[in-house]
Amino acid sequence: MTIDTKAKETRAFEADVSRLLHMMVHSVYSDRDVFLRELISNAADACEKLRFEAVSRPELLADDPKLRITVSADADNKQITVEDNGIGMSRDDMAEALGTIARSGTRAFVERVGVGGTADDTQFIGQFGVGFYSAFMVAERVDVISRLAGSDEAWRWSSDGKGSYEIAPAPLEAAPMRGTRVVLHLMDDAISYTGSYRLEQLAKSQSGHVPVPITLIEKPGAEARDIADGTALWVRPKSEIKPEEYTDFYRSVAGQYDEPAATIHFRAEGRQEYSVLAFVPGSRPFDLFDQDRKGRLKLYVRRVFITDDADLLPRYLRFVRGLVDSADLPLNVSREMIQESPLLASVRKGLTNRVIGDLGKLSENEAEAYSKIWENFGVVLKEGLYEDYERREQLLKLARFRSTASSEGWRSLADYVAAMKEGQKAIFFMAGDDRARLEASPQLEGFKARGIEVLLLTDPVDSFWVTMAPDFEGKPFKSVTQGVAELSDIPLLDDGKKLNTAATPEVDAFLAFVKSALGDAVSDVKASDRLTESAVCLVAPEHGPDRQFERLMNAAGRLDKAAKPILEINPRHERVLALASLGEDEQAFKDDAVHLLYDEARVLDGDKPADASAFSQRLARLIARGLTK
């Protein structure tokens, strides 16, 4: 066959790929075994893609209908070959998949680990979609020969991983009849990988679960022998599956290298039949907070791969990894139509209920294991509290919180309700972005003095779901920074007496003076029953957003007009009593003091003084007055 040499081309890798290859070539990762897992995983994906395409174009399988992956070793020539008879690649496919950022994961991976990566970072190789490049951890050169199914052209991609790659036509007689052959020219310190025992053990342990048979050729001229039969793990009975097999499958399907925190494996029968093998990761996936909030569950129909981003779970469960294999969905429709199928909607409902149900059982029976899941994914699960009305009660039972009653451990709402004080009518919470600042807030003083637990909510999502979840077991949620505290009927811890919050006539007059002096800056000035140590604090009106929610909406530009706060004053505080006792001749000083009290309340609430210049002048006058006394 005559090769068109004009079609031969050398290109430079994109900058981010070059950085990635630098990491691989310089062996940043100590666990180099992962290269075989990643190449077999890519080969399996290619076979699955062909299986899907062959549903509408059966001629693509032609005379070779049995899909397979072959791993070959050649110790004399220091080579390992991983070959599949899957979908294959065209010239453009090669340039896109092997030389550029085929998906945004490459850049994210580079930014995540940097040049100073550690052994633990091997888990991110597959997770970020850069598995092919792991070949350069063991190879000084990689050749890829591929022929797209149904094409009469073959192409060869070659690179030493040092900045550029070459794409050229390949003789058909030297290329697979269909699919892709990856040839690794091993480094001297990686020749041990050509040992048949080592290759077989790696392939079995890391990739024995893939739904494509794997064969091994120990040396050139040897007969191929089966080392994995391609039986999909999810169709096997649970009793026959070892924990390590679940872990290996999880690592492959999730692209992570940690241990799964929970495994969900079941088969649904009845109106719809489908199998599910899903996992809760042991650590946060890198794309957990992507703006599109898409899930990463694979969809199969009768073991035919359909898509790897099916809408099978609500967005607040997007951390779940795994697959669903349906026996009822049609194969001869587009992926978009399948997504809109009412059958899929039924699967989605059943799967969602099962995942939430299993998490609920875990929270009841294995509290410590569940706490780790909540630490990783609680902030995402709480999105469901305002998105999923149907399951809100179940999700509230799953929710865990830090609170004033627990310095380190997590508290459930059931724990909270069980510990409520006599006379307490609501579940109190305080929202903000820093737990230490929340714990030091003056608004908490009255609650602490009475031993009333307050939930400390520090995730931005908290300010939203509390507005949508009206109650838990009949107890409404109430912000301690909003409206009336309703604490007067609950006794103090110290002496067991109820606090007398009534103000003296002098203090009442002072409160009226404060309201007059501040004018439109506040909506009201009230004597406080929530303050025990501080002089002042700000709270939001009874109706409308609480203080933190208002800040978030204002920062997002979604608030036309902020509500004027209420200034609460501690009628028992010595500073307030002293100011209330001043006569008419101290009006100017009292006016300065009132505005400084207001600015003090703003600062304690995390805001700046209302007018920095005026604040500075008043403070100067106050200091001057003190120096002359």
XYZ file of C-alpha atoms in Angstrom:
629
model
C 0.000 0.000 0.000
C 1.291 3.480 -0.853
C 1.244 5.936 2.020
C 0.569 9.618 1.397
C 3.514 11.221 3.209
C 1.985 14.648 2.745
C -0.637 13.648 5.276
C 2.058 13.187 7.915
C 1.979 16.025 10.443
C 3.740 17.003 13.660
C 1.889 19.141 16.172
C 2.668 20.626 19.549
C 0.599 19.645 22.549
C -1.606 22.299 24.057
C 0.007 24.045 27.005
C -2.050 22.292 29.676
C -1.403 18.865 28.152
C 2.331 19.616 28.073
C 2.255 20.456 31.771
C 0.383 17.238 32.455
C 2.856 15.160 30.453
C 5.722 16.770 32.339
C 4.212 15.405 35.540
C 3.764 11.937 34.065
C 7.218 11.695 32.464
C 8.920 12.778 35.657
C 7.088 10.085 37.627
C 5.332 12.341 40.085
C 3.084 9.402 40.949
C 4.471 6.463 42.872
C 1.631 4.078 41.989
C 2.353 3.567 38.303
C 0.151 0.455 38.130
C -2.836 2.645 37.293
C -1.715 3.010 33.664
C -3.098 -0.429 32.752
C -6.409 0.241 34.462
C -6.822 3.493 32.523
C -5.928 2.003 29.126
C -8.271 -0.951 29.636
C -11.000 1.433 30.771
C -10.578 3.488 27.592
C -10.669 0.302 25.511
C -13.857 -0.827 27.233
C -15.462 2.554 26.559
C -14.558 2.235 22.873
C -16.222 -1.187 22.749
C -19.312 0.119 24.504
C -19.569 3.008 22.050
C -19.445 0.591 19.151
C -22.077 -1.605 20.771
C -24.361 1.429 20.918
C -23.664 2.557 17.346
C -24.228 -0.977 16.071
C -27.830 -0.881 17.282
C -28.683 1.389 14.339
C -25.756 0.337 12.116
C -25.227 -3.406 12.599
C -22.861 -3.488 9.632
C -20.212 -1.867 11.849
C -19.716 -5.196 13.629
C -19.350 -6.939 10.243
C -17.635 -10.320 10.607
C -16.217 -9.546 14.030
C -19.244 -9.248 16.340
C -17.508 -10.341 19.540
C -16.046 -7.331 21.313
C -12.797 -7.896 23.197
C -9.718 -6.301 24.723
C -6.299 -7.893 24.282
C -3.255 -7.181 26.430
C 0.047 -8.349 24.927
C 3.591 -8.410 26.303
C 6.912 -8.436 24.457
C 9.754 -8.478 26.989
C 12.515 -8.647 24.354
C 11.357 -5.411 22.735
C 10.258 -3.811 26.033
C 6.670 -3.377 24.847
C 3.149 -3.722 26.195
C 0.178 -3.465 23.845
C -3.470 -2.860 24.750
C -5.781 -3.428 21.796
C -9.550 -3.321 21.368
C -11.928 -3.891 18.477
C -14.207 -1.062 19.470
C -15.291 2.081 17.674
C -11.785 3.250 16.706
C -10.641 6.772 15.854
C -10.280 8.914 12.775
C -7.428 11.362 12.255
C -9.488 14.203 13.753
C -10.514 12.021 16.678
C -6.855 11.372 17.447
C -5.909 15.035 17.349
C -8.854 15.940 19.553
C -8.610 13.132 22.094
C -4.845 12.689 22.372
C -3.342 16.092 21.670
C -5.724 18.711 22.987
C -7.983 19.203 25.952
C -10.662 16.752 25.042
C -12.604 17.875 28.081
C -12.125 20.548 30.690
C -10.914 17.943 33.155
C -7.337 18.183 31.887
C -6.905 21.748 33.009
C -8.759 21.055 36.261
C -6.480 18.086 36.928
C -3.331 20.145 36.387
C -4.575 22.887 38.673
C -5.596 20.348 41.310
C -2.332 18.489 41.741
C 0.331 20.836 40.343
C 3.914 19.772 39.777
C 4.291 18.929 43.439
C 1.761 16.108 43.393
C 1.976 13.155 45.767
C 1.237 9.473 45.650
C -2.323 10.146 46.796
C -2.949 12.066 43.590
C -3.141 8.857 41.532
C -6.844 8.835 42.345
C -7.331 11.942 40.212
C -5.928 10.521 36.969
C -9.101 8.785 35.825
C -11.361 11.162 37.727
C -10.332 14.094 35.550
C -10.546 12.229 32.244
C -6.814 12.187 31.569
C -6.250 8.443 31.905
C -4.510 7.972 28.549
C -1.625 10.195 29.603
C -0.804 7.863 32.498
C 0.878 5.678 29.863
C 3.823 8.075 29.988
C 4.441 7.055 33.579
C 5.946 3.809 32.259
C 6.619 4.469 28.564
C 9.303 6.561 26.889
C 7.222 6.541 23.704
C 3.596 5.693 22.951
C 2.228 4.686 19.537
C -1.507 4.570 18.883
C -2.736 2.880 15.684
C -6.463 3.131 15.093
C -9.077 2.468 12.442
C -12.568 3.894 12.770
C -15.330 1.299 12.427
C -16.619 1.365 8.849
C -13.613 3.310 7.540
C -11.015 2.282 4.989
C -8.326 4.487 6.547
C -6.015 3.868 9.470
C -3.918 6.393 11.382
C -0.916 6.334 13.653
C -0.352 8.741 16.551
C 3.088 8.796 18.177
C 4.773 10.833 20.891
C 7.586 10.703 23.410
C 5.596 12.980 25.721
C 8.112 15.809 25.461
C 6.092 18.512 23.789
C 4.823 17.266 20.446
C 3.119 14.377 18.696
C 2.962 13.045 15.158
C -0.077 11.883 13.220
C 0.426 9.964 10.004
C -1.441 7.421 7.855
C -0.900 3.794 8.815
C -0.849 0.822 6.423
C -4.118 -1.076 6.720
C -2.250 -4.363 7.009
C -0.423 -2.985 10.068
C -3.580 -1.654 11.722
C -6.474 -3.363 13.501
C -9.388 -4.332 11.270
C -11.361 -2.093 13.584
C -10.553 -0.351 16.832
C -7.402 0.895 18.509
C -3.985 -0.499 19.390
C -1.897 1.309 22.022
C 1.774 0.298 22.034
C 3.885 1.290 25.029
C 7.670 1.385 24.530
C 8.643 0.917 28.157
C 11.236 2.737 30.179
C 14.042 0.557 31.506
C 12.651 0.678 35.042
C 9.210 -0.497 33.852
C 10.213 -3.666 31.986
C 8.925 -5.775 34.884
C 5.392 -4.979 33.686
C 5.944 -7.387 30.770
C 5.860 -10.318 33.179
C 2.748 -12.364 32.435
C 1.875 -12.939 36.093
C 2.072 -9.239 36.920
C 0.047 -8.201 33.869
C -2.623 -10.795 34.579
C -2.943 -9.843 38.234
C -3.164 -6.133 37.424
C -5.763 -6.679 34.720
C -7.867 -8.956 36.911
C -7.708 -6.866 40.056
C -8.207 -3.473 38.445
C -10.354 -4.258 35.416
C -11.867 -7.714 35.798
C -15.303 -6.150 36.124
C -15.438 -4.359 32.753
C -18.292 -5.590 30.518
C -15.882 -6.637 27.763
C -13.811 -9.860 27.773
C -10.064 -9.423 28.317
C -7.459 -11.797 26.883
C -3.726 -11.958 27.528
C -0.916 -12.836 25.102
C 2.136 -13.519 27.247
C 4.721 -13.236 24.468
C 4.831 -12.876 20.664
C 3.449 -15.993 18.965
C 1.706 -17.287 22.109
C -1.960 -18.198 22.173
C -4.316 -15.681 23.668
C -6.001 -16.836 26.861
C -8.990 -15.391 28.657
C -8.352 -13.631 31.969
C -11.753 -11.871 32.368
C -14.999 -13.065 30.818
C -16.659 -9.655 30.460
C -19.587 -10.535 32.710
C -20.952 -7.252 33.980
C -20.544 -7.025 37.735
C -23.980 -5.526 38.247
C -25.791 -8.581 36.861
C -24.083 -10.946 39.284
C -25.753 -11.849 42.611
C -24.563 -9.716 45.514
C -23.670 -12.823 47.483
C -21.057 -13.749 44.862
C -19.298 -10.383 44.787
C -16.341 -9.696 47.052
C -15.859 -6.268 48.676
C -12.644 -5.736 46.719
C -14.530 -6.325 43.459
C -16.991 -3.596 44.379
C -14.068 -1.296 45.193
C -12.315 -1.989 41.897
C -15.513 -1.374 39.969
C -16.163 1.833 41.880
C -12.683 3.124 41.083
C -13.234 2.439 37.419
C -16.716 3.859 37.069
C -16.090 6.853 39.353
C -12.589 7.602 38.111
C -11.415 7.843 41.720
C -8.914 5.821 43.670
C -10.341 6.013 47.170
C -12.691 3.635 48.960
C -16.449 3.965 48.421
C -18.275 5.225 51.498
C -21.427 3.287 50.615
C -22.450 0.728 47.975
C -25.996 0.492 46.596
C -26.620 -2.653 44.531
C -30.111 -3.880 43.728
C -32.406 -5.098 40.991
C -35.873 -3.625 40.607
C -38.624 -5.833 39.208
C -42.250 -5.182 38.436
C -43.596 -2.593 36.014
C -40.003 -1.650 35.162
C -36.977 -3.876 35.424
C -33.543 -2.415 35.935
C -30.318 -3.111 37.797
C -28.415 -0.509 39.794
C -24.854 -0.489 41.031
C -24.067 2.871 42.575
C -21.619 4.256 45.094
C -21.248 7.171 47.455
C -17.607 8.252 47.039
C -15.244 8.369 49.983
C -14.111 11.863 48.981
C -15.541 14.771 47.041
C -15.435 14.424 43.230
C -13.657 17.350 41.580
C -16.775 18.479 39.708
C -19.092 18.462 42.724
C -19.673 22.203 42.526
C -19.812 22.658 38.760
C -22.427 25.221 37.822
C -24.453 22.792 35.704
C -24.638 20.424 38.715
C -24.938 17.397 36.422
C -24.827 13.846 37.663
C -22.353 11.243 36.487
C -24.398 8.052 36.320
C -24.004 5.783 33.296
C -27.082 4.428 31.555
C -27.151 1.005 29.914
C -30.022 -0.719 28.158
C -29.707 -4.494 28.275
C -25.936 -4.024 28.818
C -25.635 -1.695 25.826
C -23.975 1.545 26.898
C -26.141 4.588 26.118
C -24.667 7.610 27.869
C -22.479 8.519 30.839
C -24.455 11.554 32.009
C -28.043 10.365 32.160
C -30.451 12.397 34.264
C -31.085 9.575 36.689
C -30.869 11.380 40.033
C -31.821 14.863 41.228
C -29.011 17.388 41.206
C -28.572 17.282 44.963
C -27.498 13.618 44.623
C -24.991 14.353 41.847
C -22.118 12.984 43.936
C -23.417 9.422 43.499
C -21.406 7.436 40.937
C -22.357 4.204 39.191
C -24.776 2.950 36.584
C -28.300 1.843 35.796
C -29.004 -0.981 33.339
C -32.605 -0.994 32.111
C -34.382 -3.945 30.554
C -37.306 -1.844 29.255
C -35.969 1.286 27.589
C -35.783 1.190 23.777
C -32.434 1.035 22.019
C -33.482 2.494 18.703
C -34.048 6.078 19.826
C -31.688 8.962 20.387
C -30.086 9.658 23.738
C -32.096 12.877 23.993
C -35.389 11.007 23.544
C -34.380 8.422 26.123
C -33.759 11.216 28.637
C -37.375 12.348 28.151
C -38.846 8.863 28.377
C -41.580 8.310 30.986
C -39.953 4.952 31.698
C -36.775 6.759 32.673
C -38.797 9.077 34.920
C -40.071 6.009 36.756
C -36.527 4.658 37.101
C -35.377 8.053 38.356
C -38.041 8.096 41.063
C -37.298 4.563 42.225
C -33.547 5.113 42.261
C -33.823 8.410 44.150
C -36.031 6.858 46.811
C -33.632 3.943 47.196
C -30.539 6.131 47.555
C -32.201 8.345 50.169
C -33.594 5.297 51.940
C -30.193 3.617 52.102
C -28.593 6.807 53.405
C -31.286 6.923 56.067
C -30.533 3.359 57.168
C -26.832 4.144 57.259
C -27.449 7.226 59.425
C -29.389 5.100 61.916
C -27.161 2.019 61.992
C -23.668 3.360 61.274
C -23.553 6.897 62.597
C -19.800 7.310 62.256
C -19.734 6.170 58.624
C -22.676 8.421 57.834
C -21.000 11.403 59.495
C -18.131 11.130 57.015
C -20.611 11.117 54.130
C -22.322 14.173 55.561
C -19.023 16.018 55.969
C -18.305 15.478 52.289
C -21.745 15.895 50.783
C -24.038 17.510 53.346
C -23.764 20.901 51.670
C -25.050 19.297 48.448
C -27.758 17.198 50.078
C -29.167 20.351 51.683
C -29.937 21.685 48.208
C -32.713 19.102 48.162
C -34.374 20.743 51.141
C -35.546 23.579 48.919
C -35.628 21.743 45.575
C -37.420 18.515 46.474
C -40.649 19.180 48.354
C -41.776 15.564 48.009
C -38.783 14.225 49.955
C -38.132 17.166 52.259
C -39.157 15.306 55.402
C -36.772 12.435 54.595
C -33.961 14.853 53.836
C -34.521 16.755 57.078
C -34.029 13.478 58.928
C -30.757 12.969 57.056
C -29.503 16.484 57.806
C -26.770 17.014 60.383
C -25.669 20.280 61.998
C -23.131 21.926 64.230
C -24.739 23.704 67.150
C -24.083 25.537 70.388
C -24.661 22.218 72.181
C -21.955 20.364 70.248
C -18.428 21.693 69.785
C -17.297 19.030 67.297
C -19.977 16.375 66.753
C -22.963 16.492 64.449
C -26.517 16.950 65.676
C -29.644 15.676 63.950
C -32.953 17.512 64.135
C -34.329 14.586 66.110
C -31.525 15.156 68.649
C -32.407 18.839 68.773
C -36.152 18.330 69.296
C -35.509 15.765 72.028
C -33.381 18.301 73.929
C -35.747 21.282 73.608
C -36.476 23.249 76.787
C -39.872 23.379 78.384
C -41.694 26.306 76.867
C -39.487 26.374 73.761
C -41.667 26.617 70.682
C -39.209 26.710 67.774
C -35.993 25.235 66.363
C -33.588 28.162 66.599
C -30.788 28.712 64.119
C -28.237 31.325 63.208
C -26.827 31.607 59.695
C -23.515 33.123 58.678
C -20.267 32.378 56.905
C -18.003 31.771 59.920
C -18.752 29.507 62.861
C -16.414 31.306 65.282
C -18.095 34.639 64.567
C -21.531 33.079 64.988
C -20.607 31.635 68.371
C -19.454 35.075 69.520
C -22.604 36.858 68.306
C -24.510 38.877 70.903
C -27.803 37.511 69.538
C -26.903 34.139 71.080
C -26.392 35.399 74.628
C -29.932 34.954 75.831
C -30.151 31.477 74.344
C -26.878 30.370 75.938
C -27.961 31.774 79.297
C -31.037 29.544 79.175
C -29.286 26.475 77.744
C -31.271 26.679 74.517
C -29.522 24.959 71.623
C -29.020 26.985 68.438
C -28.073 25.451 65.100
C -25.040 27.159 63.531
C -25.528 27.237 59.781
C -22.423 28.249 57.826
C -23.153 27.034 54.279
C -24.677 29.556 51.837
C -27.404 27.038 50.979
C -28.620 27.135 54.602
C -30.099 30.603 54.221
C -32.275 29.315 51.394
C -33.591 25.983 52.622
C -34.744 27.330 55.990
C -37.110 29.627 54.102
C -38.613 26.593 52.326
C -38.745 24.075 55.186
C -41.489 25.385 57.465
C -41.039 22.923 60.316
C -39.705 19.619 61.584
C -42.081 17.455 63.605
C -44.317 20.461 64.075
C -41.521 22.740 65.322
C -40.944 25.770 63.061
C -37.478 27.023 62.181
C -36.706 30.477 63.548
C -33.646 32.664 63.102
C -32.200 34.159 66.293
C -31.472 37.300 64.269
C -35.070 37.873 63.324
C -38.172 39.090 65.098
C -39.087 38.495 68.716
C -36.914 35.956 70.522
C -39.739 34.647 72.762
C -37.351 33.814 75.601
C -38.979 35.503 78.562
C -40.901 32.379 79.653
C -37.788 30.171 79.775
C -35.759 30.414 83.029
C -32.027 31.159 83.208
C -29.638 28.316 83.950
C -27.857 30.075 86.818
C -30.702 30.630 89.243
C -33.641 29.022 87.521
C -35.520 32.322 87.566
C -37.183 33.971 84.651
C -35.442 37.143 83.513
C -37.321 40.360 84.097
C -37.019 42.159 80.775
C -39.135 45.160 81.754
C -37.290 48.469 81.321
C -37.294 51.278 83.896
C -39.054 54.540 82.976
C -35.625 56.152 82.440
C -34.592 53.379 80.023
C -37.934 53.625 78.215
C -37.292 57.314 77.717
C -33.770 56.584 76.502
C -35.095 54.048 73.968
C -37.455 56.692 72.621
C -34.504 59.097 72.361
C -32.446 56.474 70.494
C -35.248 55.894 68.003
C -35.592 59.627 67.416
C -31.833 60.139 67.045
C -31.349 57.277 64.559
C -34.405 58.178 62.498
C -34.733 56.135 59.303
C -31.569 54.097 59.962
C -33.642 51.535 61.890
C -37.231 50.380 61.748
C -37.591 50.215 65.516
C -35.720 50.286 68.842
C -36.694 47.719 71.467
C -35.676 46.438 74.867
C -34.063 43.031 74.367
C -34.619 39.731 76.146
C -31.942 37.988 74.035
C -29.019 40.104 75.320
C -27.398 39.265 78.663
C -23.851 40.651 78.317
C -23.722 42.967 75.293
C -25.377 46.356 75.160
C -26.861 46.200 71.673
C -27.528 43.992 68.667
C -29.351 44.200 65.360
C -32.160 41.863 64.319
C -34.340 41.611 61.252
C -38.081 42.322 61.321
C -40.392 39.418 62.077
C -41.504 39.092 58.463
C -39.083 39.038 55.552
C -35.528 37.711 55.221
C -33.194 37.214 58.151
C -29.898 39.130 58.301
C -27.704 36.547 56.509
C -30.213 35.800 53.752
C -30.540 39.513 53.085
C -26.749 39.833 52.749
C -26.578 36.963 50.263
C -29.393 38.362 48.144
C -27.871 41.821 48.222
C -24.446 40.480 47.181
C -26.073 38.664 44.259
C -27.834 41.861 43.146
C -31.245 40.307 43.694
C -32.484 42.644 46.391
C -34.044 45.927 45.339
C -34.275 47.363 48.824
C -32.895 46.085 52.117
C -35.193 45.962 55.124
C -34.345 48.376 57.936
C -33.107 46.449 60.968
C -34.393 46.600 64.507
C -31.928 47.825 67.128
C -32.324 45.851 70.348
C -30.887 47.381 73.512
C -30.103 45.531 76.726
C -32.142 47.440 79.361
C -30.014 45.979 82.176
C -26.582 46.865 80.753
C -24.592 49.312 82.887
C -23.647 51.443 79.897
C -27.295 51.765 78.868
C -28.341 52.598 82.436
C -25.629 55.238 82.643
C -26.686 56.858 79.363
C -30.329 56.759 80.398
C -29.511 58.675 83.586
C -27.871 61.622 81.793
C -29.700 64.951 81.971
C -30.800 67.453 79.349
C -27.397 69.165 79.395
C -25.771 66.026 77.935
C -27.924 65.814 74.819
C -25.012 66.248 72.382
C -22.984 63.545 74.103
C -25.997 61.209 74.222
C -26.555 61.726 70.503
C -22.945 60.738 69.765
C -23.226 57.754 72.094
C -26.439 56.574 70.423
C -24.860 56.577 66.960
C -21.784 54.798 68.320
C -24.033 52.141 69.867
C -25.675 51.664 66.494
C -22.296 51.358 64.773
C -21.191 48.922 67.487
C -24.208 46.764 66.689
C -23.348 46.886 62.980
C -19.752 45.833 63.612
C -20.874 42.979 65.877
C -23.156 41.890 63.043
C -20.289 41.771 60.564
C -20.953 45.118 58.870
C -19.035 48.380 58.714
C -20.060 51.568 60.517
C -22.864 53.298 58.637
C -20.750 56.418 57.985
C -17.007 55.973 58.501
C -16.285 59.725 58.615
C -19.073 60.469 61.080
C -18.040 57.462 63.178
C -14.465 58.744 63.364
C -15.579 62.231 64.407
C -17.918 60.939 67.107
C -15.247 58.610 68.446
C -12.766 61.529 68.590
C -15.240 63.667 70.525
C -15.902 60.811 72.934
C -12.173 60.291 73.557
C -11.641 64.044 74.042
C -14.481 64.133 76.546
C -12.944 61.262 78.488
C -9.539 62.973 78.601
C -11.018 66.155 80.067
C -12.842 64.354 82.861
